[in-house]
Amino acid sequence: MTAQTTLFSPRNLSLMMDLYELTMANGYFTSGVKDTRAVFDLFYRSNPDDGGFAIFAGLEQALDYVEHIHFDGDDIAYLRSLGLFTAEFLDYLAAFRFTGDIYAVDEGTVVYPNEPLVTVVAPLIEAQIIETAMLSQINHQSLIATKANRIVRAAQGRMVSDMGARRAHNADAAVYGARAAYIGGVEATATVLAGKMFGIPVTGTMAHSWIMSFASEYEAFKVYAQVYGSNSVFLVDTYNTLKSGLPNAIKAAHDILLPAGKKLKGIRIDSGDIAYLSKEARRMLDEAGLEDCSIVASNSLDEFNIRSIISQGGCVDIFGVGERLITSKSDSTFGGVYKLTALEKDGRWVPKIKVSDNVVKITNPGRKDLYRVYDSDGKSIAELIADHGEPVNGAVPELVCADRPWQTLDYLGCTFKKLQHQVVAGGQRISQTRPLHQLQDYVREQMIREVREEEQRLDNPDIHTLAMTSGYYNRKLALLKETEAGLGGE
């Protein structure tokens, strides 16, 4: 009898893919086209929460999967049991390694819809096999990083901590969600494993169960203060925030901490009218001489009620955000896709396009380069797609707005920065892993220096322009007409 696989068993996640990746791969193998070189682009179609942009995250884990993907004996035995695959294909999988090239924007980059975030250039069969895992990692972490950044912007400089593990969709979602949230700007996490794995500062106070396990609320605070001293943060809403919690917290601070030369670090409010309660709590703490005691707020927070609390004069120093961050409750999908854009034939790239009655699903074909356009103040004002290798720097090409082609785009005096760079060559990582705090700093710097304030609005942000060189745009139109005429045939 096979031993049961548990959450804590060593995991080979190579089979974390949709079945059709393997049925297509088997078809490529048996039809003799497996080694045809292909280009796939990973991109997304719309910003979460109708925001002005997204934060690109999850690349590190996606590349880790690609670098280490292999199929062990148990994997092959399971696939054989499905009765779908040829013996020769299974032998091929048994020796499988990814050998292609990957290009990507830097993790932590502010990104926009319909631009290639990751480009895979590899044998068709290899590029197909890695699709699901690439999307899974990048979709999840980009979603959470984007939500975190919205919440951090709403907090207007006040500290935000991730407290969402218990409401995450599973253990991986909690841990990698904490990683993504930190990239997006959250300063700490309550998830200890994320702290260990990624070096994220960990924070935490107490639960209501601690209070209720003692004979009185005061006794609970007193014992906690004796154990944790100046690290004490008291949860004050178990019975009555203003009539019981705050008075007992203040008494414990005066009886236990201050005589020992220590201070009460903070109090936490987890229910009720946070704006009102925090103002009253601040008044009571200040009157008791505890002016440097912080107020932490939690309880189903997101960017909108945080904004409301602040607008009402709430005296919150730290926001502990849980379920609405870790699940991105208001918009639970990132919508990243992975599409074939070119195949190599006779030494040249033949562009491929997906056509749909739904205009947003029409893809941008071919190998291409992605640039960011900056005005003279260093603000990002547009994205630019050009044919791969098409000259852009040094001379401003004729540009077309992708969704408003009748508009004239004039970027004289602007600078153009190429966004993608090679991260995998011949199946091997060639980019260094950046410390997580550097990714967070990178996001913060973009918010300050590059992203226009109009795009940072939580409601009705300005829409970032996606431009194309006229040559690329005209070739896309020609391919659309050609494809329609041929209906996908030769």
Coordinates of C-alpha atoms in Angstrom, one line a residue:
M1 CA 0.0 0.0 0.0
T2 CA 1.4 3.4 -1.0
A3 CA 2.2 5.7 1.9
Q4 CA -0.2 8.7 2.1
T5 CA 1.2 12.0 0.8
T6 CA 0.8 14.7 3.4
L7 CA 1.2 18.5 3.3
F8 CA 4.6 18.1 4.9
S9 CA 5.9 15.4 2.5
P10 CA 8.8 16.5 0.2
R11 CA 7.0 17.8 -2.9
N12 CA 7.9 17.6 -6.5
L13 CA 5.4 20.0 -8.1
S14 CA 6.2 19.3 -11.7
L15 CA 2.8 17.8 -12.4
M16 CA 1.1 21.0 -11.1
M17 CA -0.3 21.6 -14.6
D18 CA -3.5 21.3 -16.6
L19 CA -3.9 17.9 -18.3
Y20 CA -4.2 19.6 -21.7
E21 CA -0.6 20.8 -21.4
L22 CA 0.4 17.1 -21.5
T23 CA -2.1 16.0 -24.1
M24 CA -0.8 18.8 -26.4
A25 CA 2.8 17.9 -25.6
N26 CA 2.1 14.3 -26.4
G27 CA 0.6 15.5 -29.7
Y28 CA 3.6 17.7 -30.5
F29 CA 5.9 14.7 -29.8
T30 CA 4.1 12.2 -31.9
S31 CA 3.5 14.6 -34.8
G32 CA 7.2 15.5 -35.0
V33 CA 6.9 19.2 -34.2
K34 CA 8.1 19.1 -30.6
D35 CA 11.4 20.9 -31.4
T36 CA 9.9 23.7 -33.4
R37 CA 10.9 26.8 -31.6
A38 CA 8.1 29.0 -30.3
V39 CA 7.4 32.3 -28.6
F40 CA 4.8 32.5 -25.8
D41 CA 3.9 35.8 -24.0
L42 CA 2.5 36.0 -20.5
F43 CA 0.3 39.0 -20.0
Y44 CA -2.9 40.1 -18.3
R45 CA -6.0 41.9 -19.7
S46 CA -7.3 44.2 -17.0
N47 CA -6.2 45.7 -13.7
P48 CA -7.6 44.3 -10.5
D49 CA -10.3 46.4 -8.9
D50 CA -10.4 48.7 -12.0
G51 CA -7.1 50.2 -10.7
G52 CA -4.6 52.2 -12.7
F53 CA -1.9 49.5 -12.8
A54 CA -0.7 46.3 -11.2
I55 CA 2.5 45.1 -9.4
F56 CA 4.3 42.2 -11.1
A57 CA 5.2 39.5 -8.6
G58 CA 5.8 35.8 -8.4
L59 CA 8.6 35.6 -11.0
E60 CA 11.1 34.1 -8.5
Q61 CA 8.9 31.1 -7.8
A62 CA 7.9 30.7 -11.5
L63 CA 11.6 30.6 -12.5
D64 CA 12.4 28.2 -9.7
Y65 CA 9.8 25.8 -11.1
V66 CA 11.2 26.1 -14.6
E67 CA 14.7 25.5 -13.5
H68 CA 13.9 22.4 -11.4
I69 CA 11.0 20.8 -13.4
H70 CA 11.5 17.0 -13.8
F71 CA 9.2 14.0 -13.8
D72 CA 10.2 11.2 -11.4
G73 CA 9.3 7.6 -11.5
D74 CA 6.0 8.1 -9.6
D75 CA 5.0 10.8 -12.0
I76 CA 5.6 8.6 -15.0
A77 CA 3.8 5.7 -13.4
Y78 CA 0.8 7.9 -12.7
L79 CA 0.7 9.3 -16.3
R80 CA 1.0 5.8 -17.7
S81 CA -2.0 4.8 -15.7
L82 CA -4.1 7.4 -17.5
G83 CA -3.8 5.6 -20.7
L84 CA -3.5 8.8 -22.8
F85 CA 0.2 8.9 -23.7
T86 CA 2.6 6.9 -25.8
A87 CA 5.4 5.0 -24.3
E88 CA 7.9 7.1 -26.3
F89 CA 6.5 10.3 -24.9
L90 CA 6.7 9.0 -21.4
D91 CA 10.3 8.1 -21.9
Y92 CA 10.9 11.7 -23.2
L93 CA 9.3 13.1 -20.0
A94 CA 11.4 10.9 -17.8
A95 CA 14.5 12.7 -19.1
F96 CA 12.8 16.1 -19.5
R97 CA 14.5 19.4 -18.7
F98 CA 13.6 22.9 -19.8
T99 CA 16.3 24.2 -22.3
G100 CA 14.7 27.4 -23.5
D101 CA 15.2 31.1 -22.9
I102 CA 13.0 33.4 -20.8
Y103 CA 12.8 37.2 -20.8
A104 CA 10.9 39.1 -18.2
V105 CA 10.3 42.5 -16.6
D106 CA 11.8 42.9 -13.1
E107 CA 9.8 41.6 -10.3
G108 CA 8.1 44.5 -8.5
T109 CA 7.7 46.5 -11.6
V110 CA 4.5 48.5 -12.1
V111 CA 2.8 47.0 -15.1
Y112 CA -0.2 47.5 -17.3
P113 CA -2.6 45.3 -19.3
N114 CA -1.8 43.6 -22.6
E115 CA 2.0 44.0 -22.4
P116 CA 4.3 41.0 -22.3
L117 CA 5.5 40.6 -18.8
V118 CA 7.3 37.3 -19.5
T119 CA 8.3 35.9 -22.9
V120 CA 9.3 32.3 -23.3
V121 CA 11.4 31.3 -26.4
A122 CA 11.8 27.6 -26.4
P123 CA 11.0 24.3 -28.2
L124 CA 7.2 24.3 -28.6
I125 CA 6.8 21.2 -26.3
E126 CA 8.8 22.7 -23.5
A127 CA 7.1 26.1 -23.6
Q128 CA 3.7 24.4 -23.5
I129 CA 4.5 22.2 -20.5
I130 CA 5.5 25.1 -18.2
E131 CA 2.4 27.2 -18.9
T132 CA 0.2 26.4 -15.9
A133 CA 2.8 26.7 -13.2
M134 CA 4.1 30.0 -14.6
L135 CA 0.6 31.4 -14.6
S136 CA -0.3 30.1 -11.2
Q137 CA 2.6 31.7 -9.4
I138 CA 2.5 35.0 -11.3
N139 CA -1.3 35.4 -11.2
H140 CA -1.5 34.8 -7.5
Q141 CA 1.4 36.9 -6.3
S142 CA 0.7 39.8 -8.7
L143 CA -2.9 39.9 -7.5
I144 CA -1.9 40.1 -3.8
A145 CA 1.0 42.5 -4.4
T146 CA -1.4 44.8 -6.3
K147 CA -4.0 44.6 -3.5
A148 CA -1.4 45.2 -0.9
N149 CA -0.2 48.3 -2.7
R150 CA -3.7 49.7 -2.9
I151 CA -4.1 49.2 0.9
V152 CA -0.7 50.7 1.6
R153 CA -1.5 53.8 -0.5
A154 CA -4.8 54.2 1.3
A155 CA -3.0 54.1 4.7
Q156 CA -1.1 57.2 3.8
G157 CA 2.2 56.4 5.5
R158 CA 0.7 54.4 8.4
M159 CA 2.1 50.9 8.9
V160 CA 0.2 48.0 7.4
S161 CA 0.7 44.4 8.6
D162 CA -0.5 41.2 6.9
M163 CA -2.7 39.1 9.2
G164 CA -4.4 36.9 6.7
A165 CA -3.0 33.4 7.0
R166 CA -6.0 31.9 8.7
R167 CA -8.3 33.1 5.9
A168 CA -5.9 32.3 3.0
H169 CA -7.1 29.6 0.6
N170 CA -4.3 27.2 1.8
A171 CA -0.9 27.2 3.3
D172 CA 0.9 28.1 0.1
A173 CA -1.5 31.0 -0.5
A174 CA -0.7 32.3 3.0
V175 CA 3.0 32.1 2.7
Y176 CA 3.5 33.3 -0.8
G177 CA 0.6 35.8 -0.3
A178 CA 2.7 37.2 2.5
R179 CA 5.7 37.5 0.2
A180 CA 3.6 39.3 -2.4
A181 CA 2.0 41.6 0.1
Y182 CA 5.5 42.6 1.4
I183 CA 6.6 43.4 -2.2
G184 CA 3.5 45.5 -2.5
G185 CA 4.4 47.6 0.5
V186 CA 3.1 45.8 3.6
E187 CA 5.8 46.1 6.4
A188 CA 5.3 42.9 8.4
T189 CA 3.4 39.7 8.5
A190 CA 1.9 37.5 11.2
T191 CA 2.7 34.4 9.2
V192 CA 5.8 32.9 10.9
L193 CA 6.8 30.6 8.1
A194 CA 6.9 33.6 5.7
G195 CA 9.1 35.4 8.1
K196 CA 11.5 32.4 8.2
M197 CA 11.5 31.8 4.4
F198 CA 11.7 35.3 3.2
G199 CA 13.1 37.5 6.0
I200 CA 9.8 39.4 6.4
P201 CA 9.5 41.1 9.8
V202 CA 6.9 39.2 11.9
T203 CA 4.4 40.8 14.2
G204 CA 1.6 39.7 16.4
T205 CA -0.3 40.4 19.7
M206 CA -2.8 38.1 21.3
A207 CA -6.2 36.6 20.6
H208 CA -9.4 37.0 22.5
S209 CA -8.9 33.5 23.8
W210 CA -5.9 34.8 25.9
I211 CA -8.1 37.3 27.6
M212 CA -10.9 34.8 28.2
S213 CA -8.6 32.2 29.6
F214 CA -7.9 34.3 32.7
A215 CA -10.2 35.2 35.6
S216 CA -10.3 38.9 34.5
E217 CA -9.2 41.1 31.7
Y218 CA -6.8 42.9 34.0
E219 CA -5.2 39.7 35.0
A220 CA -4.7 38.7 31.4
F221 CA -3.0 42.0 30.6
K222 CA -0.9 41.8 33.8
V223 CA 0.5 38.4 33.0
Y224 CA 1.2 39.3 29.4
A225 CA 3.0 42.4 30.6
Q226 CA 5.1 40.4 33.0
V227 CA 6.1 38.0 30.2
Y228 CA 6.6 40.5 27.3
G229 CA 7.4 43.8 28.9
S230 CA 7.8 46.6 26.4
N231 CA 6.7 44.3 23.6
S232 CA 3.2 44.2 25.1
V233 CA 0.3 45.0 22.8
F234 CA -3.1 44.5 24.5
L235 CA -6.3 43.5 22.7
V236 CA -8.9 45.7 24.3
D237 CA -12.2 44.8 22.7
T238 CA -13.0 41.4 24.2
Y239 CA -15.7 42.8 26.5
N240 CA -16.1 46.5 26.1
T241 CA -13.4 48.6 24.5
L242 CA -13.8 51.9 26.3
K243 CA -15.4 50.8 29.6
S244 CA -13.2 47.8 30.2
G245 CA -10.4 47.2 27.7
L246 CA -8.8 50.6 27.8
P247 CA -9.1 51.1 31.5
N248 CA -7.6 47.7 32.2
A249 CA -4.8 48.2 29.7
I250 CA -3.9 51.6 31.2
K251 CA -4.0 50.1 34.7
A252 CA -1.7 47.2 33.7
A253 CA 0.7 49.7 32.1
H254 CA 0.9 51.8 35.3
D255 CA 1.0 48.8 37.7
I256 CA 3.4 46.5 35.8
L257 CA 5.3 48.2 33.0
L258 CA 6.1 51.8 34.1
P259 CA 7.4 50.8 37.6
A260 CA 9.8 48.5 35.8
G261 CA 11.0 51.2 33.4
K262 CA 9.1 49.8 30.5
K263 CA 6.3 51.1 28.2
L264 CA 3.1 49.7 26.8
K265 CA 3.9 49.3 23.1
G266 CA 0.3 49.3 21.9
I267 CA -3.3 48.4 22.1
R268 CA -5.4 46.7 19.4
I269 CA -9.0 47.2 18.5
D270 CA -10.6 44.4 16.5
S271 CA -14.3 45.3 16.4
G272 CA -16.7 48.2 16.5
D273 CA -16.5 51.7 15.0
I274 CA -12.7 51.9 14.5
A275 CA -12.7 55.6 13.7
Y276 CA -14.7 56.6 16.8
L277 CA -13.0 54.0 19.1
S278 CA -9.5 54.9 18.1
K279 CA -10.1 58.6 18.7
E280 CA -11.5 57.9 22.2
A281 CA -8.6 55.4 22.8
R282 CA -6.1 58.0 21.8
R283 CA -7.6 60.6 24.2
M284 CA -7.7 58.1 27.1
L285 CA -4.1 56.9 26.5
D286 CA -2.8 60.5 26.3
E287 CA -4.6 61.5 29.4
A288 CA -3.0 58.6 31.2
G289 CA 0.5 59.7 30.1
L290 CA 0.8 56.9 27.4
E291 CA 1.3 59.2 24.5
D292 CA 3.7 56.9 22.7
C293 CA 1.4 53.9 22.9
S294 CA 0.4 52.9 19.4
I295 CA -3.1 52.0 18.3
V296 CA -3.5 49.0 16.1
A297 CA -6.7 48.4 14.2
S298 CA -7.9 45.1 12.6
N299 CA -11.3 43.5 11.6
S300 CA -12.0 43.0 7.8
L301 CA -10.0 46.1 6.7
D302 CA -9.3 47.0 3.1
E303 CA -8.3 50.2 1.2
F304 CA -11.8 51.6 1.3
N305 CA -12.6 51.4 5.0
I306 CA -9.0 52.4 5.9
R307 CA -9.5 55.5 3.7
S308 CA -12.8 56.1 5.5
I309 CA -11.2 55.7 9.0
I310 CA -8.5 58.2 8.1
S311 CA -10.9 60.7 6.6
Q312 CA -12.9 60.7 9.8
G313 CA -9.9 61.5 11.9
G314 CA -9.3 58.0 13.2
C315 CA -6.2 57.7 15.3
V316 CA -4.8 54.5 14.0
D317 CA -1.1 54.0 13.8
I318 CA -1.0 50.4 12.4
F319 CA -3.5 48.6 10.3
G320 CA -3.6 44.8 10.6
V321 CA -5.2 43.6 7.3
G322 CA -6.3 40.0 6.9
E323 CA -8.9 38.3 4.7
R324 CA -9.5 41.1 2.3
L325 CA -5.8 41.3 1.5
I326 CA -4.7 37.7 1.4
T327 CA -7.7 36.7 -0.7
S328 CA -8.0 40.0 -2.6
K329 CA -11.7 39.7 -1.8
S330 CA -12.9 42.6 -3.9
D331 CA -11.3 41.2 -7.1
S332 CA -10.2 37.6 -6.7
T333 CA -8.5 37.0 -10.1
F334 CA -5.6 38.6 -11.9
G335 CA -6.5 37.2 -15.3
G336 CA -3.0 36.5 -16.6
V337 CA -2.8 34.5 -19.8
Y338 CA -0.1 32.7 -21.8
K339 CA -0.4 32.8 -25.5
L340 CA 1.6 31.6 -28.5
T341 CA 2.8 34.6 -30.5
A342 CA 5.3 33.1 -33.0
L343 CA 6.7 29.9 -34.5
E344 CA 10.1 29.5 -36.2
K345 CA 10.0 28.4 -39.8
D346 CA 13.0 28.2 -42.1
G347 CA 15.0 30.3 -39.7
R348 CA 12.5 33.2 -39.3
W349 CA 9.8 33.9 -36.9
V350 CA 6.3 33.6 -38.2
P351 CA 3.9 35.7 -36.1
K352 CA 0.7 34.0 -34.7
I353 CA -2.4 35.8 -33.5
K354 CA -5.6 34.8 -31.7
V355 CA -8.7 36.4 -33.1
S356 CA -11.9 36.8 -31.2
D357 CA -15.3 38.6 -31.5
N358 CA -14.3 39.8 -28.0
V359 CA -11.8 42.5 -28.9
V360 CA -9.9 42.3 -25.6
K361 CA -9.0 38.7 -26.4
I362 CA -7.2 39.5 -29.7
T363 CA -3.5 39.0 -29.0
N364 CA -0.5 41.0 -30.0
P365 CA 1.5 38.8 -32.4
G366 CA 5.1 38.1 -33.0
R367 CA 8.4 38.6 -31.1
K368 CA 8.4 42.1 -29.8
D369 CA 10.2 44.4 -27.4
L370 CA 8.5 46.4 -24.6
Y371 CA 9.5 49.9 -23.7
R372 CA 8.4 52.4 -21.1
V373 CA 8.0 56.0 -22.1
Y374 CA 9.1 58.8 -19.7
D375 CA 8.4 62.5 -20.0
S376 CA 11.0 65.2 -19.1
D377 CA 10.0 65.0 -15.4
G378 CA 10.7 61.3 -15.3
K379 CA 7.1 60.3 -15.1
S380 CA 5.9 57.2 -16.9
I381 CA 3.3 58.3 -19.5
A382 CA 3.0 55.3 -21.9
E383 CA 4.1 51.7 -22.7
L384 CA 5.4 51.0 -26.2
I385 CA 5.4 47.7 -28.2
A386 CA 7.8 47.4 -31.1
D387 CA 8.9 44.6 -33.3
H388 CA 11.8 42.6 -31.8
G389 CA 15.0 44.5 -32.6
E390 CA 13.2 47.5 -34.1
P391 CA 15.2 50.7 -33.4
V392 CA 13.5 52.9 -30.8
N393 CA 16.1 54.8 -28.8
G394 CA 17.8 57.7 -30.6
A395 CA 14.8 58.6 -32.8
V396 CA 11.2 58.8 -31.9
P397 CA 9.3 56.4 -34.2
E398 CA 5.8 57.1 -35.5
L399 CA 3.5 55.8 -32.8
V400 CA -0.1 54.6 -32.7
C401 CA -2.3 54.3 -29.6
A402 CA -3.4 50.6 -29.5
D403 CA -7.0 51.2 -28.6
R404 CA -7.4 54.7 -30.0
P405 CA -5.5 54.5 -33.3
W406 CA -7.0 57.8 -34.5
Q407 CA -5.1 59.7 -31.9
T408 CA -1.7 61.3 -32.7
L409 CA 1.0 60.4 -30.1
D410 CA 3.9 62.9 -29.7
Y411 CA 6.7 61.8 -27.4
L412 CA 9.3 64.3 -28.5
G413 CA 11.8 64.9 -25.7
C414 CA 10.8 61.6 -24.0
T415 CA 13.0 58.8 -23.1
F416 CA 12.4 55.1 -23.8
K417 CA 13.5 52.3 -21.4
K418 CA 13.4 48.7 -22.4
L419 CA 11.6 46.7 -19.7
Q420 CA 12.3 43.0 -20.5
H421 CA 15.7 41.4 -20.0
Q422 CA 16.9 37.8 -20.2
V423 CA 16.5 35.8 -17.0
V424 CA 16.9 32.2 -18.3
A425 CA 19.4 31.1 -21.0
G426 CA 19.4 27.5 -22.2
G427 CA 17.3 26.5 -19.2
Q428 CA 19.6 28.0 -16.6
R429 CA 18.9 31.1 -14.4
I430 CA 21.2 34.0 -15.3
S431 CA 19.5 36.6 -13.1
Q432 CA 20.3 37.0 -9.5
T433 CA 17.6 36.6 -6.8
R434 CA 17.0 40.1 -5.3
P435 CA 16.4 40.5 -1.6
L436 CA 12.8 41.0 -0.8
H437 CA 13.3 44.4 0.8
Q438 CA 14.9 45.6 -2.4
L439 CA 11.8 44.6 -4.3
Q440 CA 9.7 46.5 -1.8
D441 CA 12.0 49.6 -2.1
Y442 CA 11.7 49.3 -5.9
V443 CA 7.9 49.4 -5.7
R444 CA 8.0 52.4 -3.3
E445 CA 10.4 54.3 -5.5
Q446 CA 8.2 53.8 -8.6
M447 CA 5.2 55.2 -6.6
I448 CA 7.1 58.3 -5.7
R449 CA 9.1 58.9 -8.9
E450 CA 7.4 57.3 -11.9
V451 CA 3.7 56.6 -11.5
R452 CA 1.5 59.6 -12.1
E453 CA -0.8 60.6 -9.2
E454 CA -3.8 60.3 -11.6
E455 CA -3.0 56.6 -12.0
Q456 CA -2.8 56.1 -8.3
R457 CA -6.3 57.1 -7.6
L458 CA -8.3 54.2 -6.0
D459 CA -11.4 55.3 -7.9
N460 CA -11.6 56.1 -11.6
P461 CA -7.8 56.3 -12.2
D462 CA -6.4 57.6 -15.4
I463 CA -5.8 55.0 -18.1
H464 CA -2.1 54.4 -19.0
T465 CA -1.5 54.5 -22.8
L466 CA -0.4 51.4 -24.7
A467 CA 1.4 52.6 -27.8
M468 CA 2.8 50.6 -30.8
T469 CA 5.2 51.6 -33.5
S470 CA 3.3 52.2 -36.7
G471 CA 5.2 49.4 -38.3
Y472 CA 4.2 46.9 -35.6
Y473 CA 0.6 48.1 -35.6
N474 CA 0.3 47.9 -39.4
R475 CA 1.7 44.3 -39.4
K476 CA -0.8 43.3 -36.7
L477 CA -3.7 44.7 -38.8
A478 CA -2.4 42.9 -41.9
L479 CA -2.2 39.6 -39.9
L480 CA -5.7 40.1 -38.6
K481 CA -7.0 40.5 -42.1
E482 CA -5.0 37.6 -43.4
T483 CA -6.2 35.4 -40.6
E484 CA -9.8 36.3 -41.2
A485 CA -9.5 35.6 -44.9
G486 CA -7.8 32.3 -44.3
L487 CA -9.8 31.4 -41.2
G488 CA -6.7 30.0 -39.6
G489 CA -5.7 27.8 -42.6
E490 CA -2.5 27.8 -44.6

